[in-house]
Short mmCIF file of C-alpha atoms in Angstrom, two decimals:
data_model
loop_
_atom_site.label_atom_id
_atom_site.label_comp_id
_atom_site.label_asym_id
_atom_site.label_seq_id
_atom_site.Cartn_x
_atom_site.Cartn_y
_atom_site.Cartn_z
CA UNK O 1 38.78 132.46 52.84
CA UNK O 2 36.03 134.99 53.84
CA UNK O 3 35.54 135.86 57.77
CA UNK O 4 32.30 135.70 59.34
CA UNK O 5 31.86 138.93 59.65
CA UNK O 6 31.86 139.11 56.42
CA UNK O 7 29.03 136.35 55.83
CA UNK O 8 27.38 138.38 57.80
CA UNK O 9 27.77 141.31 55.57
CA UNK O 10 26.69 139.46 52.37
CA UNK O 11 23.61 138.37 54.33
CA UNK O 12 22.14 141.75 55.64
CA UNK O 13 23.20 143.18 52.14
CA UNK O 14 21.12 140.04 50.25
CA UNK O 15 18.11 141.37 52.71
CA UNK O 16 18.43 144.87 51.82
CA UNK O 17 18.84 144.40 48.93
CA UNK O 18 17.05 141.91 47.79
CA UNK O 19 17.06 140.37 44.45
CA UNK O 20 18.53 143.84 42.68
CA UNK O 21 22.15 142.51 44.94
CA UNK O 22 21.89 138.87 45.33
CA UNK O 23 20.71 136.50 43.07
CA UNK O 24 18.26 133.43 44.01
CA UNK O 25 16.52 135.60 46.31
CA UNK O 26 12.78 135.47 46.44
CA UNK O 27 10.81 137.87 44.56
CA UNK O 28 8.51 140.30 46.81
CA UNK O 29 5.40 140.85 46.05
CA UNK O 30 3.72 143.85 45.35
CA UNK O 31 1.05 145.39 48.30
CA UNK O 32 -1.41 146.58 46.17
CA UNK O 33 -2.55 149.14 48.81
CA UNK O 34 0.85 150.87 48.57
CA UNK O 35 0.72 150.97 45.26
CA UNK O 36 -2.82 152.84 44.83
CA UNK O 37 -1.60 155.09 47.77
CA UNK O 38 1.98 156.21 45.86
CA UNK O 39 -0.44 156.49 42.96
CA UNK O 40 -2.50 159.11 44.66
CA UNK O 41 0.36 160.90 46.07
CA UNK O 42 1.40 161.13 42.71
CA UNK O 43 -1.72 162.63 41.31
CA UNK O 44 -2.15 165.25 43.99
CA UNK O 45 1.40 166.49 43.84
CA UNK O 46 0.58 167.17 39.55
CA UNK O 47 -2.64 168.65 40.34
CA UNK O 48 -0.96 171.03 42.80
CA UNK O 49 1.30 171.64 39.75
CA UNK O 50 -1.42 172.11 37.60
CA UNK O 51 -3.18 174.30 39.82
CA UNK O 52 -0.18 176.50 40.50
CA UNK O 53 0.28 177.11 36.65
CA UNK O 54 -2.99 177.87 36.06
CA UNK O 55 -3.19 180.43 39.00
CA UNK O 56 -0.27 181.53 38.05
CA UNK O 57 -1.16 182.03 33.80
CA UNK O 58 -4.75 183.68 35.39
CA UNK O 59 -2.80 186.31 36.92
CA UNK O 60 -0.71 186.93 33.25
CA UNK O 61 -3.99 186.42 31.71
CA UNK O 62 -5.56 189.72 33.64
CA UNK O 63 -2.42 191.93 32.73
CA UNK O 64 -1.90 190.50 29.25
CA UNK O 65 -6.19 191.06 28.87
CA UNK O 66 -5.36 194.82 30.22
CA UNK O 67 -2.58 195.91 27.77
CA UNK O 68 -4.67 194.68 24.80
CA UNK O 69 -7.42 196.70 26.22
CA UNK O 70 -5.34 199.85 26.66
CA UNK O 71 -4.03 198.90 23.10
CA UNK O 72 -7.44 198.85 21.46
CA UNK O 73 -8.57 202.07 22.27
CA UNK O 74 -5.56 203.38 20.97
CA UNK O 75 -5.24 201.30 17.89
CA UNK O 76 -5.22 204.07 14.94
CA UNK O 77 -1.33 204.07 16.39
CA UNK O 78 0.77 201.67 14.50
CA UNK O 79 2.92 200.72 17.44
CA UNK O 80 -0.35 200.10 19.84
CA UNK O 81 -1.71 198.20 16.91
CA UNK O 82 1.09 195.88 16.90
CA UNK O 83 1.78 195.46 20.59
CA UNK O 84 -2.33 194.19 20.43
CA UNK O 85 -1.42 191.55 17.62
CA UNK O 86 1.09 190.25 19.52
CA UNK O 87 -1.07 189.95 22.41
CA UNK O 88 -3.62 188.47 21.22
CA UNK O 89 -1.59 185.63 19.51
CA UNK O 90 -0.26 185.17 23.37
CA UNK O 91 -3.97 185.27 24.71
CA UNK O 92 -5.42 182.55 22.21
CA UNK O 93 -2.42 180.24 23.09
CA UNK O 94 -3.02 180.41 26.28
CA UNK O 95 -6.97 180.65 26.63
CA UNK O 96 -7.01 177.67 24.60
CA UNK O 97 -4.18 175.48 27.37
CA UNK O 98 -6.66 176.34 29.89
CA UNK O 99 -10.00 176.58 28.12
CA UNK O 100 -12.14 173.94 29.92
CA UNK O 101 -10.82 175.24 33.27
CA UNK O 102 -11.82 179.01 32.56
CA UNK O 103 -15.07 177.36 31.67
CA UNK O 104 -15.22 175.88 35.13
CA UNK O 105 -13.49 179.43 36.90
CA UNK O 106 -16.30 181.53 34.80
CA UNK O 107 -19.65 179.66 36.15
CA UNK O 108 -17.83 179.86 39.90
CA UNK O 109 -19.73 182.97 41.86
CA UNK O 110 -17.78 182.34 44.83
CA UNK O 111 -14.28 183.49 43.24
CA UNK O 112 -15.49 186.75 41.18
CA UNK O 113 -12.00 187.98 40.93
CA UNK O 114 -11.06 184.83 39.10
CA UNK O 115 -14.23 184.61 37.52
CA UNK O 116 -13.70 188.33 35.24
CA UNK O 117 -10.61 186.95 34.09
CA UNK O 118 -11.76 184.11 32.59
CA UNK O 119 -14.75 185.34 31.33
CA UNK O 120 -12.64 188.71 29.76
CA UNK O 121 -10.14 185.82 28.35
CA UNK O 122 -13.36 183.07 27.17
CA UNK O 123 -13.93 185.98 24.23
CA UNK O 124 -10.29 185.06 23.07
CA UNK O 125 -11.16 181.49 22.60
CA UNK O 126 -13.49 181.84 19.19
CA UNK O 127 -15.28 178.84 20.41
CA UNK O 128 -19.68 178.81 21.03
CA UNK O 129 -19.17 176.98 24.62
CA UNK O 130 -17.93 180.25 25.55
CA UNK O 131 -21.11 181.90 25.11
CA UNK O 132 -23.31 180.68 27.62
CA UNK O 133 -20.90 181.69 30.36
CA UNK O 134 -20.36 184.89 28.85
CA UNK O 135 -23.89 186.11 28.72
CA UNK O 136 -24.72 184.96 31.96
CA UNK O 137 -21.75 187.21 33.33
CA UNK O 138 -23.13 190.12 30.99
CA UNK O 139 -26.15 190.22 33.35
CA UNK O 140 -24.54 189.71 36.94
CA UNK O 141 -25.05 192.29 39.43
CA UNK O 142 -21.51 192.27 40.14
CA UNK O 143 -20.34 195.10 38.00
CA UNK O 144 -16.69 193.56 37.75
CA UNK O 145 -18.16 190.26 36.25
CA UNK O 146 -19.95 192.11 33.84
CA UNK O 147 -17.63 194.19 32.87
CA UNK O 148 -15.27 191.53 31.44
CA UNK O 149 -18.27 189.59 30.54
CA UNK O 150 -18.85 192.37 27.60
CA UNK O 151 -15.35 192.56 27.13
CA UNK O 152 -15.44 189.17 26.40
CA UNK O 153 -18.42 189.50 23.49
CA UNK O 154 -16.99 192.30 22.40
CA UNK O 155 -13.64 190.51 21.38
CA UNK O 156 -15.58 187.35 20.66
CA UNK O 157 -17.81 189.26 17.76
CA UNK O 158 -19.94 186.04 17.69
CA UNK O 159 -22.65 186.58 15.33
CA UNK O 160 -25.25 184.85 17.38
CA UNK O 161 -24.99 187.23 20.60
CA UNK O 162 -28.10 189.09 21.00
CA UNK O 163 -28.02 192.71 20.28
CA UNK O 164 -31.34 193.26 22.48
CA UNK O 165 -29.76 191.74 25.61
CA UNK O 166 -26.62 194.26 24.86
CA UNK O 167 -29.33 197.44 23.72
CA UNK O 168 -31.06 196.55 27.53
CA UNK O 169 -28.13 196.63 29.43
CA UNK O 170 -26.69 199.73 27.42
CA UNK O 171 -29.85 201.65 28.40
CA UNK O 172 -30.12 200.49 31.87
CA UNK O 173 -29.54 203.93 34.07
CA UNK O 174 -29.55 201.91 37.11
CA UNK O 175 -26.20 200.03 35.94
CA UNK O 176 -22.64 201.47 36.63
CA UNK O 177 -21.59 203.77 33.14
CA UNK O 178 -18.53 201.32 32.60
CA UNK O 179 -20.87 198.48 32.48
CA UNK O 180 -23.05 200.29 30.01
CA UNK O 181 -20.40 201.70 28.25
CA UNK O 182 -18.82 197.86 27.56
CA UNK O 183 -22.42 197.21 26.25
CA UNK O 184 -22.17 199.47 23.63
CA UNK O 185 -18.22 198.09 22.96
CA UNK O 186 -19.88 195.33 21.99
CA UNK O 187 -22.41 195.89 20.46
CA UNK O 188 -20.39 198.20 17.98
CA UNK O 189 -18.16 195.29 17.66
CA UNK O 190 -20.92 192.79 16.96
CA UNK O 191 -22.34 195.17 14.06
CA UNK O 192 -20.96 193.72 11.29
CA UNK O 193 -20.99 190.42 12.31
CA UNK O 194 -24.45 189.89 13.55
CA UNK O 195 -27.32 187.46 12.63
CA UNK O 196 -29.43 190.52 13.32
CA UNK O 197 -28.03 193.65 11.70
CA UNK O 198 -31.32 195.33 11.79
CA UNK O 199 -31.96 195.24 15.61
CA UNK O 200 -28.56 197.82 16.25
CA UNK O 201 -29.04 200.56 14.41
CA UNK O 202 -32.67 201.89 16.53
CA UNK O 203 -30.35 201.59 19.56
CA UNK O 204 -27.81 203.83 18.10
CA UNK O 205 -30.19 206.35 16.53
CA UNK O 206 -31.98 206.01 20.02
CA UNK O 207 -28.73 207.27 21.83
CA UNK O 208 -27.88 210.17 19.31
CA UNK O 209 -30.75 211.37 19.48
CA UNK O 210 -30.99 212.24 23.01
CA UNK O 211 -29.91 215.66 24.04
CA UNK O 212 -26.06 216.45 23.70
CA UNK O 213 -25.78 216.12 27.53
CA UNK O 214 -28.37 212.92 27.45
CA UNK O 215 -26.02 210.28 27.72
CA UNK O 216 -22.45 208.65 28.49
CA UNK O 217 -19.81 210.00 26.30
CA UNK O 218 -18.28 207.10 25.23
CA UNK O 219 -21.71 205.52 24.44
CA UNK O 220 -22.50 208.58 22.25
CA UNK O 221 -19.09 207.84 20.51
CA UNK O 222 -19.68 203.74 20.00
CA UNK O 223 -23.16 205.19 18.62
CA UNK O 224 -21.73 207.53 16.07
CA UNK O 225 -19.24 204.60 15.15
CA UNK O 226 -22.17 202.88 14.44
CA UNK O 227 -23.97 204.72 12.29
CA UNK O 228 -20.81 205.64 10.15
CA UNK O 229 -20.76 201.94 9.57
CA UNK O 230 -23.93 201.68 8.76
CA UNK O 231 -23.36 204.45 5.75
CA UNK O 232 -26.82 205.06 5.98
CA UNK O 233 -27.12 208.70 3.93
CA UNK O 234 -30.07 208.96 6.30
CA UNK O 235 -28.38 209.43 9.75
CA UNK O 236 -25.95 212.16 8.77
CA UNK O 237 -28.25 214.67 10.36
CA UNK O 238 -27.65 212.68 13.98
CA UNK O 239 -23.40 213.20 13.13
CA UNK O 240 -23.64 217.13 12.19
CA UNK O 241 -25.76 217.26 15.66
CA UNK O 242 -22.67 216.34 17.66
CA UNK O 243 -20.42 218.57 15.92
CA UNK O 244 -21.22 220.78 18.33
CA UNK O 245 -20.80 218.76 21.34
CA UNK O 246 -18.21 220.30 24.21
CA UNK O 247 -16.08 217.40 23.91
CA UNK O 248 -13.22 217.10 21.19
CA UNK O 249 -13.44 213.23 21.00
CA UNK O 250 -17.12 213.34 20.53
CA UNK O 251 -16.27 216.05 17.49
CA UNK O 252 -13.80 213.74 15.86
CA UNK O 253 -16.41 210.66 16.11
CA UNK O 254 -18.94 212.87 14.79
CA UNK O 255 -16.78 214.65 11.62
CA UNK O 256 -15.43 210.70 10.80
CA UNK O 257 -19.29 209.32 10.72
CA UNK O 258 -19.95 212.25 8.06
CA UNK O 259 -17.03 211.44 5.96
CA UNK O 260 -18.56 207.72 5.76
CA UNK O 261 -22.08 208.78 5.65
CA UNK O 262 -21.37 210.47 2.20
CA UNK O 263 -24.37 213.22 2.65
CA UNK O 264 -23.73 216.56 0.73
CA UNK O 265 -25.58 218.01 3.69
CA UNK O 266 -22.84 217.61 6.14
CA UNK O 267 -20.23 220.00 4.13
CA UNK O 268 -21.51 223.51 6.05
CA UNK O 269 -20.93 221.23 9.45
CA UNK O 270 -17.88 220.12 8.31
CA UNK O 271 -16.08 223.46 6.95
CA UNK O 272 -16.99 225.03 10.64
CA UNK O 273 -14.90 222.02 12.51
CA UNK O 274 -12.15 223.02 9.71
CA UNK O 275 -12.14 226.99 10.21
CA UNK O 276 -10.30 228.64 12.63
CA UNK O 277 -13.30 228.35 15.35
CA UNK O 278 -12.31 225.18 15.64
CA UNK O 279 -9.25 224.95 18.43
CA UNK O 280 -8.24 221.28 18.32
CA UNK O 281 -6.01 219.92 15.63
CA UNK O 282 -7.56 216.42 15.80
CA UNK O 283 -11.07 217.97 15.08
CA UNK O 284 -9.73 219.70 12.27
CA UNK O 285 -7.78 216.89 10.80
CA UNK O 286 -10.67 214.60 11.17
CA UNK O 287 -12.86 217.09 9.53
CA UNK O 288 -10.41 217.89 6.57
CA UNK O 289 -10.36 213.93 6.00
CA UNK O 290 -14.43 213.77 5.91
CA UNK O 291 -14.76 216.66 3.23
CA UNK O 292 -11.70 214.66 1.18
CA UNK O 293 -14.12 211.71 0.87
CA UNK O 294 -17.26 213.94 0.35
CA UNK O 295 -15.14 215.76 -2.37
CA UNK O 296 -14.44 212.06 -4.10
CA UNK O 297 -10.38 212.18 -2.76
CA UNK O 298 -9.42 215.56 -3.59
CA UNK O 299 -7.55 217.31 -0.81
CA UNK O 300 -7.76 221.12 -0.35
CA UNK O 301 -6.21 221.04 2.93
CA UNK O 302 -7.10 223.42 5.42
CA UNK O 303 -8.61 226.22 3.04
CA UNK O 304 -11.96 226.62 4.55
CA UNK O 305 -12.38 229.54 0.81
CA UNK O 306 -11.20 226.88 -1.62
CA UNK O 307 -13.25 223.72 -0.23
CA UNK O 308 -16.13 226.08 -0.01
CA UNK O 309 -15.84 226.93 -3.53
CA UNK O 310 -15.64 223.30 -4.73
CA UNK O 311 -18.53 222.46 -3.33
CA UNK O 312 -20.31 224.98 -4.70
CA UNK O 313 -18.92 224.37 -7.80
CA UNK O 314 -20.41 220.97 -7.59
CA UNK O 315 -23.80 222.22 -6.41
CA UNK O 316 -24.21 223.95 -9.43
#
């Protein structure tokens, strides 16, 4: 027969435990209030979640969004061209998990740390709600901003970005070069894609045109880009100019942009960057590839007599 102590027992545990321990007892209602207030708990403890993975992707974001760059202007390398592709398949993913909060980050002035990295990653997105926010950044005054603003439209290559807004921030003087220079990025990258083809090609022609020394480098070099892509016969005279330019880069952009622009005019040019005046090897290469396409794919190497005499050949 049971002690009292341990009726006692059986009644404190029926209390504590309530009707999960001891059956018959009453069922307890629920307090609404506590209810709402474990529900908030709740939701503030996964949006602290939330907002911890998404500071913490923004951060991969910006270093991800930095190797592709670095990869890009070196993608005639195989190995940089595949280390891009499979960033890029890593930026999509992710841009699109977060897409309508890098919305939110990229219209946010106060944060313009935050706000560059979403706007660089928005261009990854392919989608037109990224536009708005991207061309507004374009234009800030805060060169960061605007900076991965154009890097943005320059991986977005939506055809509906206006070349005219890029053209007036590529010419603006009073704007640092590396937010210039982006401008032109993306406006090269836009060429082919563009709504208006016909509004890019007066900005490039503007550029080469300029003395030798009249603008950025790497503006001159989108420019002759541009006009090799363009294969207009036309502009080969604005590619034989910057043969001569000091800068081996700007030689190799310029001997490249002759080779697509096809013009029987730009074979004296071109045999100089092959001869032995010419001191770099990528100059020379480049320059041995343009005659190859002028001479309809037949390779005489790096015999400055023996091209010479081809064309001539041809000429008569």
């Amino acid at each position: 027969m049971p002690s009292l102590s341990s009726h006692r027992l059986t009644a404190g545990l029926c209390v504590v435990l309530s009707l999960t321990a001891c059956g018959g007892a009453p069922e307890l209602a629920a307090d609404p209030a506590i209810e709402a207030e474990f529900a908030e708990r709740r939701r503030a403890i996964d949006d602290e979640k939330a907002k911890q993975t998404y500071q913490g992707d923004l951060i991969q974001l910006d270093q991800a969004i930095d190797k592709y760059a670095s990869a890009w202007l070196t993608s005639e390398l195989q190995i940089a061209e595949n280390l891009r592709h499979k960033l890029e398949t890593y930026l999509r993913s992710t841009v699109e998990k977060h897409f309508h909060r890098l919305l939110t980050t990229a219209e946010k002035r106060d944060t313009p740390a935050n706000r560059a990295i979403a706007l660089a990653a928005l261009g990854f997105s392919g989608r037109s709600e990224a536009m708005d926010p991207m061309l507004n950044g374009a234009r800030d005054d805060n060169s960061e901003v605007a900076i991965a603003a154009l890097f943005g439209l320059a991986v977005a290559e939506a055809p509906g970005t206006p070349p005219a807004m890029l053209g007036e921030i590529m010419n603006d003087a009073k704007k640092p070069v590396e937010v210039r220079r982006n401008a032109s990025l993306a406006l090269m990258k836009l060429q082919e894609k563009s709504y208006a083809p016909n509004e890019i090609m007066p900005l490039w022609v503007a550029v080469l045109e300029k003395p030798l020394d009249g603008d950025d480098s790497g503006i001159q070099m989108h420019a002759l880009r541009g006009i090799g892509l363009n294969r207009n016969t036309t502009h080969a005279r604005l590619a034989e100019k910057f043969a001569s330019h000091p800068q081996p880069k700007l030689r190799v952009a310029a001997a490249i942009a002759m080779g697509r622009l096809n013009n029987q005019s730009s074979v004296p040019t071109l045999l100089t960057l092959l001869g032995p005046a010419e001191t770099n090897d990528n100059v020379r290469l480049a320059a041995r590839k343009a005659l190859q396409a002028l001479a309809g794919g037949v390779d005489r190497q790096y015999d400055v007599g023996a091209w010479r005499k081809a064309f001539d050949r041809d000429v008569k």
